Amino acid sequence: MRDRQAYARASKLTSQPTETSHSRLAATYKAREVEGVLDLYFYRPIGLRLAEFFAQLKMTPAAVTLLGGVCGVIAGHLYYYRDLRINIVGMVLHVCANALDNADGQLARLTQRESRKGRIIDSVADHLVFVSIYFHLALRCVTEGSSLAIWVLALAAGISHALQGAAADYYRSTYLYFVANGGRIRIDSSSEVGLDYRRWHWRQGAWDKLLLALYLNFTRQQEMLAPHLKKLRDTASELFHGEIPGWLRARYRNLAGPMLKWWGLLMTNTRMLVLFALLLIGQP
């Protein structure tokens, strides 16, 4: 019943006059200031159209996430071939995967079905896409005569990628917590996730326990990478009980806002542009 009501609300939104399209699009942003230029003017508008389409089909955000993950994994495989035409098909699929990665979150907000489980599945899909890319690029180098040491380089690059992405996501989510959401949205800590993890048993709910295990590891990584930021968030939560005062929101925006664009360079769009440029010149 809840799902039918959510999709009914989404269907009603999609039938509103076109002059409200900008407000509908803005409603699917996490916050405009944390969105990149490509996101604002390309991926978010496309993602909204896709989200509205998927809402009419009654697809779940998780299903959209999995569809995007499949596109991304296939794109990674197509980067293996030393044929620019095949690589370009891979690039198109990679862009489609990123568009679907935007659409799943927009669909979740559109149908009011945001959840921790959905965020975990989204993170797993993102990691699988880049595992496919790094694996196939390394395999391409090996088949072209490179040293087997390329696998060590690929592993190091993958670990670096994961840590950079985790740190950038942590700083962005903290900005949303302090500035955009004013502390009203709860942010998971490793201690809280650990408690939830221990409540599940492998014999009953193995899938949920596995997802929580992955999420617990991810959350711990973020807290290790930015311990002072974690302390700030914990202190603010204890002092203000989920309602960040205006003076602190303004202070945090002024101090952290200028760094957002630099953290954005560690996110997916920058990596994709660099990868595409290297593929086009045949030197991925």
PDB file of N, CA and C in Angstrom, residues 20 51 64 82 114 120 135 174 188 190 201 284:
ATOM      1  N   THR A  20       6.561  23.817 -14.122  1.00  0.00           N
ATOM      2  CA  THR A  20       7.058  23.427 -12.807  1.00  0.00           C
ATOM      3  C   THR A  20       8.248  22.483 -12.909  1.00  0.00           C
ATOM      4  N   ALA A  51      13.880   9.092 -13.919  1.00  0.00           N
ATOM      5  CA  ALA A  51      13.196   8.776 -12.662  1.00  0.00           C
ATOM      6  C   ALA A  51      11.683   8.815 -12.844  1.00  0.00           C
ATOM      7  N   VAL A  64      16.851   0.171 -10.547  1.00  0.00           N
ATOM      8  CA  VAL A  64      17.542   1.141 -11.402  1.00  0.00           C
ATOM      9  C   VAL A  64      19.043   1.112 -11.109  1.00  0.00           C
ATOM     10  N   ARG A  82      41.419  -2.884 -27.944  1.00  0.00           N
ATOM     11  CA  ARG A  82      42.155  -1.765 -28.543  1.00  0.00           C
ATOM     12  C   ARG A  82      41.501  -1.407 -29.874  1.00  0.00           C
ATOM     13  N   GLU A 114      13.748   6.715   0.038  1.00  0.00           N
ATOM     14  CA  GLU A 114      15.163   6.730   0.406  1.00  0.00           C
ATOM     15  C   GLU A 114      15.386   5.804   1.601  1.00  0.00           C
ATOM     16  N   ILE A 120      23.458   1.616   0.335  1.00  0.00           N
ATOM     17  CA  ILE A 120      24.502   0.586   0.349  1.00  0.00           C
ATOM     18  C   ILE A 120      24.589  -0.102  -1.008  1.00  0.00           C
ATOM     19  N   PHE A 135      40.203  -3.602 -13.768  1.00  0.00           N
ATOM     20  CA  PHE A 135      40.595  -4.959 -14.148  1.00  0.00           C
ATOM     21  C   PHE A 135      40.820  -5.059 -15.651  1.00  0.00           C
ATOM     22  N   THR A 174      28.827  15.509   5.196  1.00  0.00           N
ATOM     23  CA  THR A 174      28.917  16.363   6.383  1.00  0.00           C
ATOM     24  C   THR A 174      28.464  17.780   6.066  1.00  0.00           C
ATOM     25  N   ASP A 188      24.848   8.073   9.749  1.00  0.00           N
ATOM     26  CA  ASP A 188      25.258   6.846  10.419  1.00  0.00           C
ATOM     27  C   ASP A 188      26.698   6.927  10.907  1.00  0.00           C
ATOM     28  N   SER A 190      29.903   4.409  12.691  1.00  0.00           N
ATOM     29  CA  SER A 190      30.304   3.002  12.670  1.00  0.00           C
ATOM     30  C   SER A 190      29.762   2.252  13.884  1.00  0.00           C
ATOM     31  N   HIS A 201      21.706 -12.263  11.684  1.00  0.00           N
ATOM     32  CA  HIS A 201      22.413 -13.542  11.717  1.00  0.00           C
ATOM     33  C   HIS A 201      22.575 -14.057  10.291  1.00  0.00           C
ATOM     34  N   PRO A 284      45.053   4.548 -22.363  1.00  0.00           N
ATOM     35  CA  PRO A 284      44.306   4.511 -21.091  1.00  0.00           C
ATOM     36  C   PRO A 284      45.186   4.064 -19.921  1.00  0.00           C
TER      37      PRO A 284
END
